[in-house]
Amino acid sequence: MDFNFEEKYEKYRATVRDFANREFTRELIETCDSGEKYPEELRIKTFNAGIMDFTDPWKVLIGIEEMCSVDESLGIAATTPYFGAEVLMLFGSDYLKEKYLSKVSQGKAIMGLAVTEPGGGSDVAGLATTATPADSGYMLNGSKMFITNGTIANYFVLLARTSVEEKKHHGLSCFLVDSSWEGFKSSKIKGKMGVRATDTAELQFSNVKIPKENLIGEEGKGFYYIMTFFNISRIYVAAQGLGVARGAINRAMEIVKAKGQAYSSQESVQFAISEMATRLEAARLLTYKAATFLFNFNPNPTLTSMAKYYAAETAVYCTEKALEITGTDGLNSQLERFLRDAKILEIWEGTSEIEKLVVARNLLKEGSVN
Amino acid sequence: MPGEELELIRSSLLDFLTRELSGREQEFEKIGIPRDFVEKLAQQGFLAAAIPTELGGSGLDRPAYFTILMNIARFSGSAALRVMLLNGVIYRVLKKMGKEEIVRDIISGASSISIDTSLFTKFWAAGKEKFFVDPQAPMSIFMLDGQIVLARVSLKGSREFRPLGFRGLKFGDPQFEVSERVAAIKDSGKFVDSLMAEISGDIAAVAIGMSEAALEKAMEYSRVRKAFGVTLSSFQPLAFPLSIMSVQLKTLREFLLSDSGRSAADMIGIRELAADFAVVSSKQALQTHGGYGYIEDFGVEKFYRDSLALNSLFGEKIHSMTLLAKEYYGEEAGNL
């Protein structure tokens, strides 16, 4: 067993770290946070610097982890222009890949994933947006909620109900929807507690015509495609959690040291640092193990869900603990933003509750744990 | 105070808050606590609840004062903290300095005092900016060379912060010149230790009020919001913690309100329990709301932010825990 990355990945990690430390300036972080502004220039810089290499999933994971250790909000904003593209890569036709994915790969377009609905949340199969057969395609009606890149994405991978006859999750299909089509409307959601540099929106569809060739894969298989996607994206959310936890611990240690030796030698402060760092290490090992299964084309949903919820909870735990041991100094530092940003990790891409149910149900099916 | 009188105060306060604050919570957070609200609080006798009547306060006992803090905190943590800072911190500092007459001007709104939060901080990080509440005020209570100083100040500028919590209050790093040094407390360490113990019940009351509101919102939401065809209250991971937290909350509230004979140790202890509980319960409330809980307009996430800020604003946790250990052991303990 070797716990070290190949040298190329360590070099890559250092490159991304340098980039984030250089480009995520305090001014940019604060402007985007207070003004809820998406950092378009940073997205372009990240693309031009070749920072996010989507041909290598380990690089994506490492890149997300490193960027989020500097700032989660900017880190996510800079690394999600591809959000949802995996569905297209795995299940889309050559036509769709050629027409849409190529522009995204060239940094000329942004993607998004439109699954969650108002009042829907965890109950993906209960969604109400419909795509009914119409002349040479489908007619889309309904709405989506909390959609990342909602007002800036050019294309969305969207899940809609195509049949009410089938069992709930059998009647869903995925489509590639262009945000410039008539009847498509997006409204930015403002006032998020954290990740305020990311663009989040509500989408509404009123008789949006979808050409039949924009159906992704087979009709009625959409639910399975999205679940496959979640098995990938949850690893990346875990990586976000690792970055946030690391960033919080390091900032807390800086403040603890600045408070002087009389404070840093307090045992309860030292215990807090020890517990945060241990949880981070455990979350990292779990995430890398789940990622190893996934990136070797042998996904293990149990491990993936364990990694996602544990890394998310670790991020929240570490940011809370970091504030606790730094007191007012922490309140008046980047730690307060780390805390606001962290909480969403326990909610999006499957709440911690949903992940725990996935883990338990899989284990009970298997009958034992290794 | 007899139970009926306490209930009368509670119901008249709730009438007042429903009339003057309900529906304006977000406005308070975004633009600050309106001056007219503070004036009305003062007119009704809620602002200076625990300050003696001869100084223009209401002279209420601790259960009544805690009831007021709790109920205001249910609507606005910022407004509750405004009341708590006046009664718990400013008045006590002025009293120690023998300058309690000044509190009349604060109650009437004729003047105001900024508070340097490093007053509560035993271990201050080198080079960090100061973190004052009400940085624009014409008077200030601040730390200088180990003393707590009260002064009239001439403001030269102030960098405002957007704090994690209690955004209805203003926080910043003021630059000022002292135009008149009014008084000082020389043995500030000893005074701060006693102040920390004295305001423990106040902090607990604010924490309990915020927890009540957060849990109520979560219970209400879980009764109506459906997922997988049933209400959220059907799911054990939500119903069980919310239910047991309701019991914990009741225990904390009853312990605090029946405090007349409780020791300093008990009060510091309940501060720690209530402040930690506010974090846990408000986080659970946010989680119950899912993505909606993460949006300011739903009024849930502020309880989580405020409760974390409450834990940090009044000194390091180890400071109050050391005081607690000392009270229980009867000698220095837990000081390594």
XYZ file of C-alpha atoms in Angstrom:
706
model
C 0.000 0.000 0.000
C 1.414 3.353 -1.043
C -0.100 6.549 0.298
C 1.923 8.822 -1.951
C 0.819 10.343 -5.227
C 2.999 10.044 -8.300
C 5.362 12.980 -8.705
C 3.298 14.477 -11.551
C 0.345 14.868 -9.201
C 2.438 16.448 -6.461
C 3.762 18.922 -9.026
C 0.235 19.579 -10.199
C -0.893 20.151 -6.602
C 1.867 22.719 -6.115
C 0.930 24.458 -9.387
C -2.726 24.790 -8.420
C -1.806 25.925 -4.920
C 0.448 28.655 -6.333
C -2.242 29.703 -8.781
C -4.942 29.948 -6.101
C -2.700 31.789 -3.675
C -1.799 34.263 -6.397
C -5.163 34.773 -8.102
C -7.592 34.463 -5.182
C -6.710 37.891 -3.867
C -8.301 39.205 -0.708
C -9.969 41.912 -2.763
C -11.469 39.417 -5.240
C -12.641 37.140 -2.444
C -14.307 39.979 -0.557
C -15.827 41.593 -3.656
C -17.400 38.344 -4.803
C -18.547 37.443 -1.301
C -20.122 40.760 -0.372
C -21.511 41.491 -3.847
C -22.543 37.890 -4.687
C -20.572 38.244 -7.892
C -19.500 35.370 -10.134
C -15.759 35.722 -10.940
C -15.927 35.413 -14.724
C -12.359 36.692 -15.188
C -11.070 34.078 -12.783
C -12.904 31.360 -14.717
C -11.158 32.462 -17.898
C -7.777 32.732 -16.176
C -8.210 29.250 -14.728
C -9.081 27.883 -18.148
C -6.233 29.673 -19.918
C -3.737 28.519 -17.322
C -4.801 24.940 -18.055
C -5.348 24.467 -14.343
C -8.376 22.239 -14.562
C -7.463 19.163 -16.601
C -10.722 17.341 -17.105
C -9.035 14.492 -18.923
C -7.546 13.305 -15.651
C -10.032 12.901 -12.756
C -7.261 12.860 -10.126
C -6.177 16.282 -11.306
C -9.740 17.507 -11.039
C -9.969 16.201 -7.480
C -6.624 17.650 -6.437
C -7.416 20.957 -8.140
C -10.735 21.303 -6.318
C -9.155 20.404 -2.978
C -6.349 22.931 -3.405
C -8.531 25.788 -4.608
C -11.104 25.255 -1.867
C -8.352 25.330 0.757
C -7.753 28.938 -0.280
C -11.400 29.883 -0.791
C -14.306 27.475 -1.291
C -16.538 29.928 -3.050
C -14.003 31.010 -5.683
C -12.668 27.462 -5.887
C -16.070 26.105 -6.826
C -16.862 29.002 -9.152
C -13.598 28.398 -11.018
C -13.986 24.624 -11.257
C -17.641 24.157 -12.180
C -17.918 25.371 -15.787
C -18.087 21.675 -16.663
C -20.779 20.872 -14.108
C -22.978 18.100 -15.491
C -20.750 17.437 -18.497
C -20.007 13.925 -17.229
C -23.582 12.907 -18.085
C -22.998 14.011 -21.649
C -19.596 12.307 -21.835
C -20.927 9.002 -20.533
C -24.345 8.821 -22.151
C -24.611 11.530 -24.820
C -24.568 10.939 -28.563
C -21.593 11.940 -30.713
C -23.777 14.680 -32.130
C -24.376 16.214 -28.682
C -20.740 15.903 -27.681
C -19.607 17.527 -30.879
C -22.144 20.309 -30.822
C -22.062 21.252 -27.147
C -19.197 19.664 -25.275
C -16.551 20.920 -27.663
C -17.445 24.543 -26.870
C -17.291 23.842 -23.149
C -13.904 22.138 -23.591
C -12.621 25.244 -25.367
C -13.734 27.475 -22.486
C -16.284 29.165 -24.739
C -19.355 27.904 -22.927
C -20.471 26.951 -19.428
C -22.573 24.000 -18.380
C -24.984 23.336 -15.554
C -27.046 20.493 -14.152
C -30.752 21.052 -13.616
C -32.267 18.393 -11.368
C -33.552 19.863 -8.068
C -37.034 21.391 -8.065
C -38.891 23.778 -5.763
C -40.208 21.605 -2.954
C -38.233 18.653 -4.320
C -34.779 18.460 -2.787
C -33.750 14.930 -1.894
C -36.740 13.330 -3.614
C -35.270 13.321 -7.129
C -37.720 10.755 -8.498
C -40.652 12.902 -7.372
C -39.869 15.736 -9.759
C -42.693 17.432 -11.646
C -41.076 19.143 -14.649
C -42.439 17.499 -17.779
C -41.071 16.913 -21.266
C -44.027 15.774 -23.312
C -43.728 14.496 -26.889
C -44.308 17.241 -29.452
C -43.475 17.777 -33.125
C -40.041 16.255 -33.743
C -39.089 16.470 -30.098
C -40.428 17.407 -26.681
C -42.163 20.331 -24.986
C -40.623 21.295 -21.648
C -42.649 22.839 -18.825
C -41.866 23.306 -15.161
C -39.155 24.761 -12.963
C -35.866 23.953 -11.240
C -34.408 25.307 -8.028
C -30.914 25.947 -6.574
C -29.254 25.401 -9.934
C -25.508 26.042 -9.942
C -24.421 28.251 -12.882
C -28.152 28.928 -13.391
C -27.865 32.411 -14.904
C -24.468 31.990 -16.574
C -24.583 28.531 -18.129
C -25.158 28.165 -21.838
C -26.243 24.553 -21.641
C -27.922 22.406 -19.039
C -28.200 18.687 -18.545
C -31.783 18.581 -17.375
C -33.897 15.821 -15.830
C -37.603 15.830 -16.684
C -40.562 13.489 -16.529
C -41.374 11.913 -19.884
C -43.868 9.358 -18.665
C -46.423 9.242 -15.875
C -47.337 5.648 -16.677
C -44.055 4.122 -15.512
C -42.846 3.789 -11.899
C -41.695 7.200 -10.677
C -37.985 6.822 -11.376
C -38.549 4.937 -14.652
C -40.413 7.823 -16.224
C -37.525 10.295 -16.164
C -35.226 11.311 -19.017
C -32.207 13.565 -19.457
C -31.985 16.336 -22.053
C -29.437 18.835 -23.214
C -31.190 22.215 -22.969
C -29.824 25.463 -24.398
C -30.505 28.483 -22.170
C -31.015 30.710 -25.228
C -34.133 28.811 -26.307
C -37.473 30.552 -26.209
C -39.439 29.961 -23.033
C -36.322 29.495 -20.879
C -36.019 31.912 -17.967
C -33.543 32.086 -15.104
C -33.571 34.206 -11.940
C -30.559 34.522 -9.690
C -31.086 33.450 -6.082
C -29.582 36.068 -3.809
C -28.875 36.061 -0.106
C -27.091 32.732 0.247
C -25.331 32.261 3.565
C -22.108 31.283 1.830
C -20.504 30.244 -1.493
C -21.649 33.635 -2.649
C -19.270 33.764 -5.619
C -21.097 30.820 -7.146
C -24.078 31.505 -9.359
C -27.301 29.883 -8.127
C -30.659 30.300 -9.794
C -34.227 29.248 -10.233
C -35.059 28.139 -13.779
C -38.474 28.262 -15.383
C -39.575 26.572 -18.589
C -42.658 27.588 -20.465
C -43.277 25.504 -23.608
C -39.572 25.188 -24.348
C -39.132 23.111 -27.510
C -36.432 20.444 -27.227
C -35.298 18.783 -30.457
C -35.472 14.997 -30.235
C -31.721 14.666 -30.835
C -31.171 16.523 -27.557
C -32.440 13.551 -25.587
C -29.423 12.152 -23.748
C -29.158 8.382 -24.008
C -32.420 6.501 -23.820
C -35.809 7.787 -22.773
C -36.743 6.624 -19.252
C -33.122 6.125 -18.139
C -32.568 9.636 -16.835
C -32.791 8.759 -13.163
C -29.984 6.187 -13.518
C -27.816 8.595 -15.486
C -28.182 11.217 -12.747
C -27.439 8.699 -10.001
C -24.301 7.703 -11.927
C -23.373 11.370 -12.120
C -23.875 11.782 -8.356
C -21.438 8.945 -7.786
C -18.863 11.100 -9.543
C -19.835 14.549 -8.271
C -20.042 13.402 -4.651
C -16.337 12.570 -4.758
C -15.653 16.125 -5.889
C -17.868 17.541 -3.128
C -15.834 15.469 -0.674
C -12.726 17.093 -2.156
C -14.299 20.510 -1.546
C -14.758 19.483 2.083
C -11.118 18.408 2.391
C -9.979 21.773 1.082
C -12.250 23.752 3.390
C -11.212 21.723 6.442
C -7.514 22.137 5.657
C -7.876 25.856 5.006
C -9.748 26.330 8.288
C -7.227 24.364 10.354
C -4.267 26.240 8.901
C -5.871 29.619 9.458
C -6.844 28.671 12.999
C -3.274 27.575 13.754
C -1.932 30.888 12.429
C -4.211 32.795 14.804
C -3.469 30.478 17.729
C 0.267 31.079 17.220
C -0.310 34.833 16.938
C -2.044 34.723 20.316
C 1.269 33.629 21.790
C 2.815 30.625 23.442
C 0.693 31.041 26.561
C -2.348 30.323 24.432
C -0.968 27.754 22.000
C 0.218 25.663 24.938
C -3.287 25.380 26.410
C -4.240 21.703 26.344
C -7.828 22.196 25.228
C -6.610 24.282 22.282
C -4.088 21.589 21.396
C -6.771 18.890 21.644
C -8.982 20.849 19.268
C -6.149 21.120 16.724
C -5.374 17.445 17.105
C -9.004 16.391 16.644
C -9.504 18.619 13.600
C -6.342 17.343 11.915
C -7.188 13.703 12.669
C -10.655 14.032 11.203
C -9.217 15.702 8.109
C -6.739 12.867 7.634
C -9.498 10.260 8.023
C -11.749 12.116 5.577
C -8.902 12.390 3.092
C -8.093 8.675 3.210
C -11.759 7.808 2.758
C -12.179 10.219 -0.129
C -9.047 9.037 -1.923
C -10.104 5.409 -1.474
C -13.577 6.079 -2.900
C -11.971 8.057 -5.730
C -9.586 5.188 -6.509
C -12.533 2.833 -7.017
C -14.367 5.372 -9.170
C -11.406 6.430 -11.299
C -10.592 2.761 -11.975
C -14.097 2.391 -13.447
C -15.262 0.333 -10.491
C -17.397 2.805 -8.515
C -18.331 1.894 -4.976
C -21.443 3.934 -4.054
C -21.151 2.940 -0.387
C -17.655 4.368 -0.098
C -18.606 7.387 -2.185
C -21.504 8.271 0.111
C -19.351 7.669 3.188
C -16.692 9.991 1.789
C -19.164 12.706 0.798
C -20.945 12.962 4.102
C -17.867 12.457 6.263
C -15.781 15.039 4.415
C -18.687 17.520 4.465
C -19.252 17.021 8.189
C -15.500 17.290 8.754
C -15.453 20.640 6.970
C -18.277 21.952 9.162
C -16.709 20.468 12.302
C -13.329 22.038 11.551
C -14.702 25.475 10.720
C -16.801 25.518 13.900
C -13.892 24.306 16.017
C -11.528 26.774 14.354
C -13.814 29.661 15.318
C -14.199 28.302 18.820
C -10.477 28.282 19.553
C -9.762 31.614 17.896
C -12.575 33.637 19.506
C -13.017 37.220 18.368
C -9.801 37.033 16.321
C -11.385 34.237 14.300
C -14.646 36.141 13.902
C -12.686 38.984 12.396
C -10.821 36.793 9.912
C -11.369 34.619 6.865
C -12.577 31.859 9.173
C -16.053 33.348 9.368
C -16.374 32.975 5.595
C -14.996 29.445 5.702
C -17.751 28.590 8.149
C -20.511 30.140 6.035
C -19.201 28.357 2.958
C -18.799 24.965 4.634
C -22.409 24.330 5.632
C -23.687 23.875 2.075
C -21.488 20.791 1.714
C -23.825 18.870 4.037
C -26.774 19.790 1.823
C -25.941 19.771 -1.880
C -25.339 16.713 -4.059
C -27.229 14.624 -1.483
C -27.747 15.665 2.120
C -25.801 13.891 4.849
C -29.044 12.115 5.768
C -29.478 10.740 2.247
C -25.831 9.611 2.116
C -26.192 7.736 5.403
C -29.285 5.963 4.097
C -27.396 4.956 0.938
C -24.553 3.563 3.047
C -26.810 1.613 5.408
C -29.067 0.201 2.702
C -26.103 -0.992 0.648
C -24.470 -2.579 3.692
C -27.664 -4.322 4.764
C -28.025 -5.671 1.240
C -24.460 -6.963 1.302
C -24.971 -8.438 4.789
C -21.613 -7.524 6.309
C -18.894 -4.894 6.330
C -15.309 -5.573 5.348
C -40.987 37.967 40.915
C -44.258 35.984 41.132
C -45.168 33.828 38.140
C -48.185 35.946 37.177
C -46.090 39.111 36.958
C -43.481 37.314 34.880
C -46.194 36.059 32.559
C -47.572 39.589 32.267
C -44.151 40.909 31.245
C -43.755 38.072 28.761
C -47.138 38.593 27.137
C -46.815 42.382 26.898
C -43.316 41.934 25.423
C -44.628 39.442 22.870
C -47.413 41.866 21.911
C -44.804 44.578 21.484
C -42.452 42.365 19.452
C -45.248 41.077 17.249
C -46.275 44.644 16.548
C -42.861 46.259 16.175
C -40.435 43.560 15.073
C -42.237 40.596 13.533
C -41.798 40.671 9.765
C -38.926 43.187 10.029
C -36.273 40.695 11.138
C -34.446 40.768 7.810
C -34.594 44.557 7.700
C -32.930 44.657 11.126
C -30.186 42.364 9.844
C -29.606 44.264 6.628
C -29.749 47.910 7.668
C -29.276 47.713 11.416
C -31.617 48.022 14.367
C -33.736 51.122 13.685
C -33.411 53.941 16.198
C -37.186 54.171 16.597
C -37.312 50.529 17.669
C -34.701 51.110 20.374
C -36.612 54.185 21.565
C -39.819 52.183 21.804
C -37.988 49.404 23.648
C -36.856 52.040 26.124
C -40.329 53.578 26.455
C -41.805 50.166 27.224
C -39.159 49.525 29.888
C -37.556 46.592 28.075
C -34.302 48.263 27.005
C -32.927 48.966 30.494
C -34.728 46.047 32.086
C -32.157 45.172 34.758
C -30.839 48.678 35.457
C -32.037 50.252 38.735
C -35.093 52.497 38.543
C -33.214 55.433 40.100
C -31.011 55.457 36.991
C -33.940 55.324 34.606
C -34.114 51.543 34.250
C -36.884 49.095 35.086
C -35.098 47.411 37.992
C -36.406 43.962 37.089
C -35.034 40.807 38.694
C -33.007 38.227 36.803
C -35.855 35.868 35.750
C -37.771 38.820 34.292
C -34.669 40.216 32.579
C -33.761 36.792 31.174
C -37.325 36.363 29.931
C -37.006 39.642 28.043
C -33.673 38.666 26.485
C -34.975 35.237 25.486
C -38.075 36.552 23.813
C -36.352 39.335 21.915
C -33.724 36.816 20.750
C -36.485 34.653 19.288
C -37.070 37.430 16.738
C -33.701 39.145 16.531
C -30.432 38.079 18.107
C -29.046 41.521 17.285
C -31.775 43.333 19.222
C -31.356 40.964 22.169
C -27.617 41.555 22.180
C -28.193 45.319 22.115
C -30.256 44.988 25.329
C -27.748 42.572 26.860
C -24.741 44.789 26.139
C -26.420 47.728 27.848
C -27.637 45.897 30.942
C -24.914 43.291 31.219
C -21.762 45.033 30.067
C -22.034 48.824 29.798
C -23.954 49.316 33.032
C -21.656 46.991 34.992
C -18.512 48.683 33.675
C -19.906 52.154 34.468
C -20.941 50.990 37.925
C -17.478 49.623 38.655
C -16.047 52.990 37.578
C -18.542 54.878 39.737
C -19.921 56.526 36.628
C -23.308 54.799 36.477
C -25.110 58.152 36.003
C -23.895 58.091 32.386
C -26.209 55.170 31.692
C -29.156 57.601 31.769
C -27.904 59.205 28.548
C -27.531 55.812 26.925
C -31.051 54.745 27.874
C -32.526 58.009 26.604
C -30.582 57.754 23.358
C -28.769 61.031 24.044
C -25.426 59.234 23.834
C -23.939 55.869 23.004
C -20.835 53.877 23.895
C -18.725 51.628 21.699
C -17.332 48.458 23.252
C -13.947 46.992 22.489
C -14.545 43.224 22.442
C -10.909 42.606 23.333
C -12.104 43.458 26.828
C -13.229 39.822 27.055
C -10.236 38.411 25.229
C -7.513 37.051 27.431
C -5.231 36.070 24.554
C -5.210 38.702 21.807
C -3.556 37.844 18.489
C -0.630 40.107 17.728
C -1.281 42.593 14.952
C -5.005 41.876 14.608
C -7.478 44.690 14.029
C -9.701 45.663 16.923
C -13.294 44.509 16.890
C -15.629 47.110 18.388
C -19.407 47.061 18.704
C -20.928 50.428 17.678
C -17.584 51.819 16.486
C -19.078 55.232 15.600
C -20.229 56.051 19.138
C -19.015 59.296 20.795
C -17.942 57.438 23.941
C -15.940 54.264 24.159
C -15.036 51.500 26.579
C -11.726 50.079 25.426
C -8.574 48.334 26.574
C -5.412 50.399 26.987
C -2.228 49.098 28.585
C -4.099 46.455 30.540
C -6.732 48.889 31.823
C -10.379 49.229 30.866
C -10.812 52.880 29.925
C -13.971 54.933 29.479
C -13.463 58.003 27.324
C -15.157 60.552 25.169
C -13.604 60.157 21.759
C -13.157 62.049 18.566
C -13.613 59.665 15.671
C -11.047 59.870 12.860
C -12.365 56.999 10.825
C -13.663 53.476 11.104
C -13.338 50.358 9.019
C -16.660 48.535 9.175
C -16.863 44.746 9.162
C -19.600 42.494 7.849
C -19.610 40.149 10.806
C -20.569 36.496 10.921
C -23.468 37.179 13.242
C -25.546 39.881 14.892
C -25.447 41.915 11.702
C -28.097 44.283 13.068
C -25.341 45.677 15.288
C -22.435 47.553 13.802
C -18.912 46.200 14.155
C -15.686 47.876 13.147
C -12.161 49.004 13.898
C -12.446 52.704 14.829
C -9.559 55.145 14.806
C -10.155 57.836 17.388
C -8.471 60.358 19.613
C -9.361 60.509 23.277
C -10.885 63.910 23.954
C -11.649 63.204 27.615
C -10.561 60.258 29.697
C -13.520 59.756 32.021
C -12.469 56.789 34.156
C -10.512 53.533 34.166
C -10.449 50.146 35.879
C -6.903 49.273 36.847
C -7.244 45.645 37.913
C -9.041 44.755 34.719
C -8.210 41.035 34.800
C -10.042 40.444 38.051
C -12.950 42.644 36.984
C -13.294 40.842 33.637
C -13.381 37.485 35.417
C -16.246 38.668 37.597
C -17.977 40.308 34.625
C -17.721 37.057 32.638
C -19.446 35.235 35.484
C -22.093 37.943 35.867
C -23.082 38.051 32.201
C -23.164 34.265 31.847
C -26.897 34.126 32.501
C -27.469 36.941 29.981
C -25.575 35.018 27.296
C -27.465 31.846 28.151
C -30.788 33.689 27.819
C -29.921 35.003 24.354
C -28.740 31.534 23.307
C -31.912 29.879 24.602
C -34.149 32.387 22.830
C -32.391 31.817 19.508
C -32.568 28.038 19.987
C -36.306 28.238 20.689
C -36.983 30.152 17.501
C -34.752 27.932 15.362
C -36.318 24.736 16.676
C -39.840 26.096 16.294
C -39.132 26.955 12.675
C -37.681 23.494 12.057
C -40.624 21.701 13.681
C -43.117 23.827 11.768
C -41.335 23.228 8.460
C -40.977 19.488 9.029
C -44.718 19.218 9.689
C -45.698 20.693 6.314
C -42.821 19.997 3.933
C -43.163 16.711 2.085
C -40.527 14.436 0.564
C -41.109 10.992 -0.895
C -44.863 11.536 -0.380
C -44.756 12.093 3.387
C -43.938 14.993 5.685
C -40.357 15.410 6.876
C -41.544 14.738 10.415
C -41.995 11.095 9.358
C -38.232 10.641 9.037
C -36.326 9.552 12.138
C -33.102 11.459 11.290
C -35.129 14.683 11.555
C -37.905 13.895 14.036
C -35.684 12.288 16.675
C -33.075 15.045 17.051
C -35.698 17.802 16.895
C -37.721 16.058 19.590
C -34.850 15.425 21.971
C -33.589 18.975 21.394
C -36.992 20.262 22.449
C -36.527 18.476 25.770
C -32.988 19.810 26.151
C -34.260 23.299 25.444
C -37.002 23.022 28.060
C -34.457 21.836 30.624
C -32.107 24.728 29.906
C -34.901 27.295 30.034
C -36.306 26.039 33.318
C -32.850 25.856 34.876
C -32.082 29.441 33.889
C -35.410 30.960 34.882
C -35.419 29.381 38.322
C -31.956 30.717 38.986
C -32.551 33.017 41.960
C -30.338 31.000 44.270
C -27.929 29.554 41.747
C -24.178 29.891 42.127
C -21.748 31.639 39.796
C -20.531 28.199 38.780
C -24.020 27.168 37.738
C -24.431 30.310 35.680
C -21.115 29.882 33.875
C -22.021 26.257 33.286
C -25.415 27.035 31.835
C -23.818 29.675 29.603
C -21.558 27.005 28.129
C -24.385 24.483 27.746
C -26.840 26.980 26.264
C -24.324 28.541 23.877
C -23.206 25.139 22.584
C -26.820 24.032 22.329
C -27.679 27.095 20.246
C -25.067 26.055 17.691
C -26.248 22.450 17.542
C -29.965 23.257 17.445
C -29.718 26.057 14.893
C -27.527 23.867 12.686
C -30.155 21.128 12.879
C -32.844 23.670 12.004
C -30.862 24.815 8.967
C -30.276 21.217 7.867
C -33.986 20.420 8.236
C -34.771 23.220 5.779
C -32.237 21.892 3.252
C -31.295 24.384 0.529
C -33.974 26.822 1.686
C -32.309 26.995 5.099
C -29.174 28.309 3.402
C -31.016 31.388 2.066
C -31.184 34.500 4.269
C -34.840 35.215 3.465
C -35.955 32.036 5.228
C -34.647 33.431 8.495
C -33.060 30.177 9.715
C -29.383 30.477 8.823
C -29.054 33.676 10.877
C -29.625 31.685 14.066
C -26.691 29.438 13.184
C -24.443 32.415 12.385
C -25.557 34.328 15.462
C -25.046 31.379 17.789
C -21.498 30.837 16.522
C -20.768 34.538 16.927
C -22.220 34.459 20.440
C -19.745 31.697 21.291
C -16.824 33.812 20.135
C -17.735 37.385 21.091
C -17.362 37.052 24.832
C -13.895 35.641 25.171
C -12.243 32.338 24.460
C -14.033 29.218 25.579
C -11.073 28.211 27.729
C -11.453 31.426 29.711
C -14.984 30.677 30.880
C -14.172 26.971 31.284
C -11.225 27.862 33.538
C -13.548 30.050 35.615
C -16.025 27.187 35.785
C -13.362 24.689 36.890
C -12.121 27.143 39.519
C -15.638 27.567 40.899
C -16.208 23.824 41.180
C -12.779 22.910 42.536
C -12.661 25.926 44.823
C -9.116 26.612 43.639
C -7.171 27.066 40.403
C -7.947 24.110 38.115
C -7.695 23.310 34.431
C -5.129 26.037 33.966
C -2.578 24.131 31.860
